[in-house]
Amino acid sequence: MTATDDDVCRRLVGRVAVVTGGASGIGLATVRRLASEGARVVVADLDTTAGPRVAEEVDGLFVEADVTDSAAVDHLFEQANSTYGSVDVAFNNAGISPPEDESILETGIDTWRRVQEVNLTSVYLCCQAALPYMIEQGKGSIINTASFVAVMGAATSQISYSASKGGVLAMSRELGVQFARQGVRVNALCPGPVNTPLLQELFAKDAVSAQRRLVHVPLGRFGEPEEMAAAVAFLASDDSSFMTGSTFLVDGGISAAYVTPL
Ligand code: NAD
């Protein structure tokens, strides 16, 4: 069957969406999905090569922003509002998982702090900047990217990463509760392992270590960025109008599994 116009969901016509980390991976797939559903999309990233290309592809706006920088984040949401007239969706997604973040016994304080800044402080700054627009409008949807490691422990530890995602999850829940009656919904997206260049590299280099991860996923494969984007589009749209403060797991069943199928 070929896709026709009737098959395309158009749930976000007239909405303005800001996507951080929009130049790559889950953010990139989400930029494309939100735009395909009719949203005007603002792509925020450090990457000034891919970022503008992505924005151009969806006829959107690129804003160079380091999400750890409070002034840059304020400027980002101001730009979205002044260019397109509102801030309806904030997908706070930029994050890092550097190799030097590993066991607590090995991870230095500088690495710990950097990961906390990029993964957790950034979400605090983006929510702080987006909320006033949404409260004023009486409507908005914030989606913060946490991870399945916010709800599960891994012996292949990335200690600061896991702690930062636990923080994102708790902060999202609290904001979802606090601002519910002002029309702003806040949910945490918790992706399972997603098929990204980093994971592909691991598979190529260290099949045993990759298999050690894959065996836990009931669906028997890693997720695709487009599958995360579909979940974000749902959370961004009014189809999820009765959802806030949720731990939205899109993880192939990993967090539900004890014994997985052979
Ligand atoms: P990615 O590396 O493909 O993309 C991340 C983007 O964020 C890049 O374009 C990068 O330039 C940008 N970025 C990094 N630091 C930034 C900063 N300080 N300011 C602005 N932009 C910055 O990553 P991804 O795999 O798509 O991951 C996206 C999010 O999903 C992250 O928060 C990650 O922790 C989370 N996540 C990923 C997986 C996975 O398996 N890939 C699983 C669970 C959660």
Short mmCIF file of C-alpha atoms and ligand atoms in Angstrom, two decimals:
data_model
loop_
_atom_site.label_atom_id
_atom_site.label_comp_id
_atom_site.label_asym_id
_atom_site.label_seq_id
_atom_site.Cartn_x
_atom_site.Cartn_y
_atom_site.Cartn_z
CA MET A 1 0.00 0.00 0.00
CA THR A 2 1.31 3.47 -0.80
CA ALA A 3 0.78 6.42 1.52
CA THR A 4 -1.83 8.93 0.46
CA ASP A 5 -2.69 12.31 1.94
CA ASP A 6 -5.43 10.54 3.89
CA ASP A 7 -2.80 8.49 5.73
CA VAL A 8 -0.92 11.53 7.00
CA CYS A 9 -1.77 12.66 10.53
CA ARG A 10 -2.14 16.45 10.73
CA ARG A 11 -2.58 16.89 14.48
CA LEU A 12 -0.24 19.86 14.87
CA VAL A 13 -1.43 22.36 12.30
CA GLY A 14 -1.00 25.87 13.70
CA ARG A 15 1.31 24.75 16.54
CA VAL A 16 4.84 25.97 17.12
CA ALA A 17 7.34 23.38 18.36
CA VAL A 18 10.86 23.85 19.70
CA VAL A 19 13.13 20.79 19.45
CA THR A 20 16.51 20.83 21.18
CA GLY A 21 19.14 18.49 19.79
CA GLY A 22 17.14 18.65 16.56
CA ALA A 23 20.12 18.17 14.26
CA SER A 24 20.60 14.44 14.90
CA GLY A 25 19.07 11.14 15.99
CA ILE A 26 15.78 11.25 17.92
CA GLY A 27 15.59 15.05 17.67
CA LEU A 28 16.03 14.99 13.89
CA ALA A 29 13.36 12.31 13.39
CA THR A 30 11.05 14.33 15.63
CA VAL A 31 11.62 17.58 13.72
CA ARG A 32 10.55 15.75 10.56
CA ARG A 33 7.54 14.11 12.20
CA LEU A 34 6.23 17.28 13.89
CA ALA A 35 6.62 19.22 10.64
CA SER A 36 4.82 16.48 8.70
CA GLU A 37 1.92 16.85 11.15
CA GLY A 38 1.70 20.56 10.36
CA ALA A 39 3.79 22.21 13.12
CA ARG A 40 6.17 25.11 12.54
CA VAL A 41 9.41 23.77 13.96
CA VAL A 42 12.32 25.57 15.59
CA VAL A 43 15.46 23.46 15.52
CA ALA A 44 17.93 24.21 18.30
CA ASP A 45 21.38 22.67 18.36
CA LEU A 46 25.09 23.32 18.76
CA ASP A 47 25.66 21.81 15.33
CA THR A 48 25.75 24.71 12.89
CA THR A 49 26.31 22.45 9.88
CA ALA A 50 23.47 19.93 10.16
CA GLY A 51 21.14 22.19 12.15
CA PRO A 52 20.41 24.81 9.46
CA ARG A 53 20.06 22.04 6.83
CA VAL A 54 17.44 20.27 8.92
CA ALA A 55 15.53 23.49 9.55
CA GLU A 56 15.58 24.29 5.85
CA GLU A 57 14.31 20.82 4.97
CA VAL A 58 11.13 21.43 7.02
CA ASP A 59 10.85 25.12 6.20
CA GLY A 60 11.55 25.91 9.84
CA LEU A 61 13.91 28.06 11.85
CA PHE A 62 17.38 27.12 13.11
CA VAL A 63 18.61 28.70 16.31
CA GLU A 64 22.15 27.95 17.42
CA ALA A 65 21.92 27.34 21.14
CA ASP A 66 23.92 25.66 23.85
CA VAL A 67 21.18 24.34 26.11
CA THR A 68 23.38 24.72 29.18
CA ASP A 69 23.50 28.48 28.67
CA SER A 70 20.59 30.26 30.31
CA ALA A 71 20.73 33.37 28.08
CA ALA A 72 20.90 31.23 24.93
CA VAL A 73 17.90 29.19 26.05
CA ASP A 74 15.85 32.33 26.83
CA HIS A 75 16.79 33.68 23.39
CA LEU A 76 15.71 30.40 21.75
CA PHE A 77 12.16 30.52 23.12
CA GLU A 78 11.92 34.29 22.45
CA GLN A 79 12.89 33.62 18.83
CA ALA A 80 10.26 30.89 18.49
CA ASN A 81 7.57 33.18 19.90
CA SER A 82 8.56 36.29 17.95
CA THR A 83 8.95 34.40 14.65
CA TYR A 84 5.87 32.19 14.75
CA GLY A 85 3.63 33.80 17.41
CA SER A 86 3.47 31.13 20.13
CA VAL A 87 5.30 28.34 21.91
CA ASP A 88 3.01 25.32 21.93
CA VAL A 89 5.38 22.38 22.17
CA ALA A 90 8.81 22.11 23.76
CA PHE A 91 10.71 18.89 23.15
CA ASN A 92 13.68 19.20 25.48
CA ASN A 93 15.80 16.43 24.09
CA ALA A 94 19.48 17.41 23.70
CA GLY A 95 21.72 15.10 25.68
CA ILE A 96 25.12 13.43 25.76
CA SER A 97 26.54 10.11 26.94
CA PRO A 98 30.34 10.44 26.76
CA PRO A 99 32.47 7.28 27.11
CA GLU A 100 34.33 8.69 30.13
CA ASP A 101 31.05 8.56 32.09
CA GLU A 102 31.16 5.01 33.39
CA SER A 103 31.40 3.24 36.76
CA ILE A 104 31.20 5.51 39.79
CA LEU A 105 34.65 4.19 40.72
CA GLU A 106 36.15 5.62 37.52
CA THR A 107 34.09 8.71 36.67
CA GLY A 108 35.72 12.01 37.58
CA ILE A 109 33.89 15.03 38.92
CA ASP A 110 34.35 17.06 35.72
CA THR A 111 32.66 14.37 33.63
CA TRP A 112 29.91 14.01 36.24
CA ARG A 113 29.25 17.76 36.16
CA ARG A 114 29.31 18.08 32.38
CA VAL A 115 26.74 15.31 31.93
CA GLN A 116 24.51 16.82 34.64
CA GLU A 117 24.71 20.23 32.93
CA VAL A 118 23.88 19.01 29.43
CA ASN A 119 21.28 16.39 30.36
CA LEU A 120 19.56 17.80 33.46
CA THR A 121 20.31 21.50 33.98
CA SER A 122 19.40 22.07 30.33
CA VAL A 123 15.93 20.64 30.92
CA TYR A 124 15.48 22.90 33.94
CA LEU A 125 16.49 25.92 31.82
CA CYS A 126 14.28 24.98 28.85
CA CYS A 127 11.22 24.33 31.03
CA GLN A 128 11.83 27.58 32.90
CA ALA A 129 11.99 29.48 29.61
CA ALA A 130 9.04 27.74 27.88
CA LEU A 131 6.55 27.74 30.76
CA PRO A 132 5.73 31.48 30.88
CA TYR A 133 4.61 31.43 27.21
CA MET A 134 2.48 28.34 27.78
CA ILE A 135 0.95 29.63 31.02
CA GLU A 136 0.07 32.90 29.27
CA GLN A 137 -1.56 30.95 26.39
CA GLY A 138 -3.32 28.62 28.87
CA LYS A 139 -2.04 25.68 26.82
CA GLY A 140 1.16 23.84 26.03
CA SER A 141 2.88 20.49 25.93
CA ILE A 142 6.39 19.90 27.25
CA ILE A 143 8.13 16.61 26.53
CA ASN A 144 11.45 15.99 28.23
CA THR A 145 13.71 13.16 27.09
CA ALA A 146 14.64 10.91 29.99
CA SER A 147 15.56 7.24 29.36
CA PHE A 148 14.70 3.71 30.39
CA VAL A 149 17.77 3.93 32.66
CA ALA A 150 15.75 6.35 34.79
CA VAL A 151 13.71 3.33 35.92
CA MET A 152 16.20 0.43 35.64
CA GLY A 153 19.75 -0.23 36.81
CA ALA A 154 22.57 -1.29 34.49
CA ALA A 155 25.75 -3.13 35.43
CA THR A 156 27.31 -1.47 32.38
CA SER A 157 27.09 1.79 34.31
CA GLN A 158 27.11 5.36 33.06
CA ILE A 159 26.61 6.82 36.48
CA SER A 160 26.12 10.50 35.77
CA TYR A 161 23.93 9.77 32.72
CA SER A 162 21.58 7.51 34.71
CA ALA A 163 21.39 9.98 37.58
CA SER A 164 20.70 12.85 35.18
CA LYS A 165 17.85 10.95 33.51
CA GLY A 166 16.38 10.11 36.93
CA GLY A 167 16.41 13.84 37.59
CA VAL A 168 14.68 14.60 34.28
CA LEU A 169 11.98 12.07 35.10
CA ALA A 170 11.31 13.43 38.61
CA MET A 171 11.36 17.06 37.41
CA SER A 172 8.93 16.31 34.58
CA ARG A 173 6.52 14.58 36.96
CA GLU A 174 6.60 17.50 39.37
CA LEU A 175 6.08 20.12 36.65
CA GLY A 176 3.26 18.06 35.17
CA VAL A 177 1.47 18.13 38.50
CA GLN A 178 2.23 21.76 39.31
CA PHE A 179 1.04 23.28 36.04
CA ALA A 180 -1.83 20.90 35.18
CA ARG A 181 -4.59 23.39 35.99
CA GLN A 182 -2.93 26.08 33.90
CA GLY A 183 -3.31 23.97 30.77
CA VAL A 184 0.33 22.92 30.51
CA ARG A 185 1.09 19.21 30.27
CA VAL A 186 4.56 17.88 31.02
CA ASN A 187 5.55 14.30 30.23
CA ALA A 188 8.84 12.40 30.20
CA LEU A 189 9.71 10.32 27.16
CA CYS A 190 11.73 7.28 28.25
CA PRO A 191 13.25 5.69 25.16
CA GLY A 192 14.70 2.21 25.35
CA PRO A 193 17.95 1.62 23.47
CA VAL A 194 17.64 3.27 20.07
CA ASN A 195 19.43 2.33 16.87
CA THR A 196 21.86 5.25 16.63
CA PRO A 197 25.41 5.50 15.23
CA LEU A 198 26.77 4.96 18.75
CA LEU A 199 24.95 1.63 19.16
CA GLN A 200 25.82 0.52 15.62
CA GLU A 201 29.47 1.18 16.42
CA LEU A 202 29.19 -0.92 19.55
CA PHE A 203 27.65 -3.79 17.56
CA ALA A 204 30.44 -3.62 15.00
CA LYS A 205 33.22 -3.39 17.61
CA ASP A 206 31.96 -5.57 20.44
CA ALA A 207 29.23 -8.03 19.50
CA VAL A 208 29.25 -9.72 22.93
CA SER A 209 28.62 -6.47 24.76
CA ALA A 210 25.91 -5.52 22.26
CA GLN A 211 24.23 -8.92 22.61
CA ARG A 212 24.33 -8.52 26.39
CA ARG A 213 22.04 -5.51 25.94
CA LEU A 214 19.82 -6.84 23.19
CA VAL A 215 18.88 -10.02 25.04
CA HIS A 216 16.81 -7.96 27.50
CA VAL A 217 14.50 -6.45 24.89
CA PRO A 218 11.31 -8.53 24.46
CA LEU A 219 10.75 -7.16 20.95
CA GLY A 220 14.21 -8.49 20.05
CA ARG A 221 15.63 -5.34 18.48
CA PHE A 222 16.57 -1.77 19.27
CA GLY A 223 14.11 1.06 18.62
CA GLU A 224 14.27 3.42 15.67
CA PRO A 225 14.40 7.23 16.04
CA GLU A 226 11.14 7.42 14.05
CA GLU A 227 9.42 5.31 16.71
CA MET A 228 10.44 7.87 19.34
CA ALA A 229 9.27 10.69 17.07
CA ALA A 230 5.83 9.05 16.77
CA ALA A 231 5.56 8.98 20.57
CA VAL A 232 6.59 12.64 20.83
CA ALA A 233 4.01 13.65 18.22
CA PHE A 234 1.33 11.89 20.28
CA LEU A 235 2.45 13.62 23.49
CA ALA A 236 2.62 16.96 21.67
CA SER A 237 -0.89 16.62 20.24
CA ASP A 238 -4.32 16.81 21.82
CA ASP A 239 -4.61 13.04 21.40
CA SER A 240 -2.77 12.86 24.73
CA SER A 241 -4.93 15.54 26.37
CA PHE A 242 -5.52 13.51 29.55
CA MET A 243 -1.84 12.72 30.08
CA THR A 244 0.51 14.68 32.26
CA GLY A 245 3.30 13.82 34.68
CA SER A 246 3.72 10.47 32.98
CA THR A 247 6.69 8.17 32.59
CA PHE A 248 6.14 7.41 28.91
CA LEU A 249 8.18 4.30 28.21
CA VAL A 250 8.86 3.52 24.56
CA ASP A 251 11.30 0.72 25.22
CA GLY A 252 10.40 -2.47 23.36
CA GLY A 253 9.17 -3.88 26.67
CA ILE A 254 12.60 -3.85 28.35
CA SER A 255 11.37 -2.36 31.62
CA ALA A 256 8.54 -4.92 31.85
CA ALA A 257 10.64 -8.02 31.27
CA TYR A 258 12.02 -10.66 33.60
CA VAL A 259 12.58 -13.49 31.11
CA THR A 260 12.51 -12.58 27.42
CA PRO A 261 11.40 -14.81 24.51
CA LEU A 262 14.05 -17.03 22.89
P1 NAD B 1 22.37 12.35 19.18
O1 NAD B 1 23.77 12.43 19.67
O2 NAD B 1 22.09 11.66 17.87
O3 NAD B 1 21.74 13.84 19.11
C1 NAD B 1 21.90 14.74 20.16
C2 NAD B 1 21.90 16.15 19.60
O4 NAD B 1 22.03 17.04 20.72
C3 NAD B 1 23.09 16.43 18.66
O5 NAD B 1 22.63 17.04 17.47
C4 NAD B 1 23.98 17.38 19.46
O6 NAD B 1 24.67 18.33 18.65
C5 NAD B 1 22.95 18.07 20.36
N1 NAD B 1 23.56 18.62 21.58
C6 NAD B 1 24.45 18.03 22.40
N2 NAD B 1 24.80 18.89 23.38
C7 NAD B 1 24.12 20.04 23.18
C8 NAD B 1 24.08 21.29 23.83
N3 NAD B 1 24.82 21.53 24.92
N4 NAD B 1 23.26 22.25 23.33
C9 NAD B 1 22.52 22.02 22.22
N5 NAD B 1 22.53 20.87 21.55
C10 NAD B 1 23.33 19.88 22.02
O7 NAD B 1 21.54 11.67 20.38
P2 NAD B 1 20.19 10.79 20.41
O8 NAD B 1 20.60 9.37 20.50
O9 NAD B 1 19.25 11.22 19.39
O10 NAD B 1 19.65 11.20 21.86
C11 NAD B 1 18.70 12.23 22.06
C12 NAD B 1 18.21 12.16 23.49
O11 NAD B 1 17.65 10.86 23.73
C13 NAD B 1 19.29 12.36 24.54
O12 NAD B 1 18.77 13.09 25.62
C14 NAD B 1 19.60 10.93 24.96
O13 NAD B 1 20.13 10.87 26.26
C15 NAD B 1 18.23 10.31 24.89
N6 NAD B 1 18.22 8.85 24.78
C16 NAD B 1 18.85 8.23 23.74
C17 NAD B 1 18.81 6.85 23.68
C18 NAD B 1 19.51 6.11 22.56
O14 NAD B 1 19.61 4.88 22.61
N7 NAD B 1 19.98 6.80 21.54
C19 NAD B 1 18.12 6.10 24.65
C20 NAD B 1 17.48 6.77 25.68
C21 NAD B 1 17.53 8.16 25.73
#
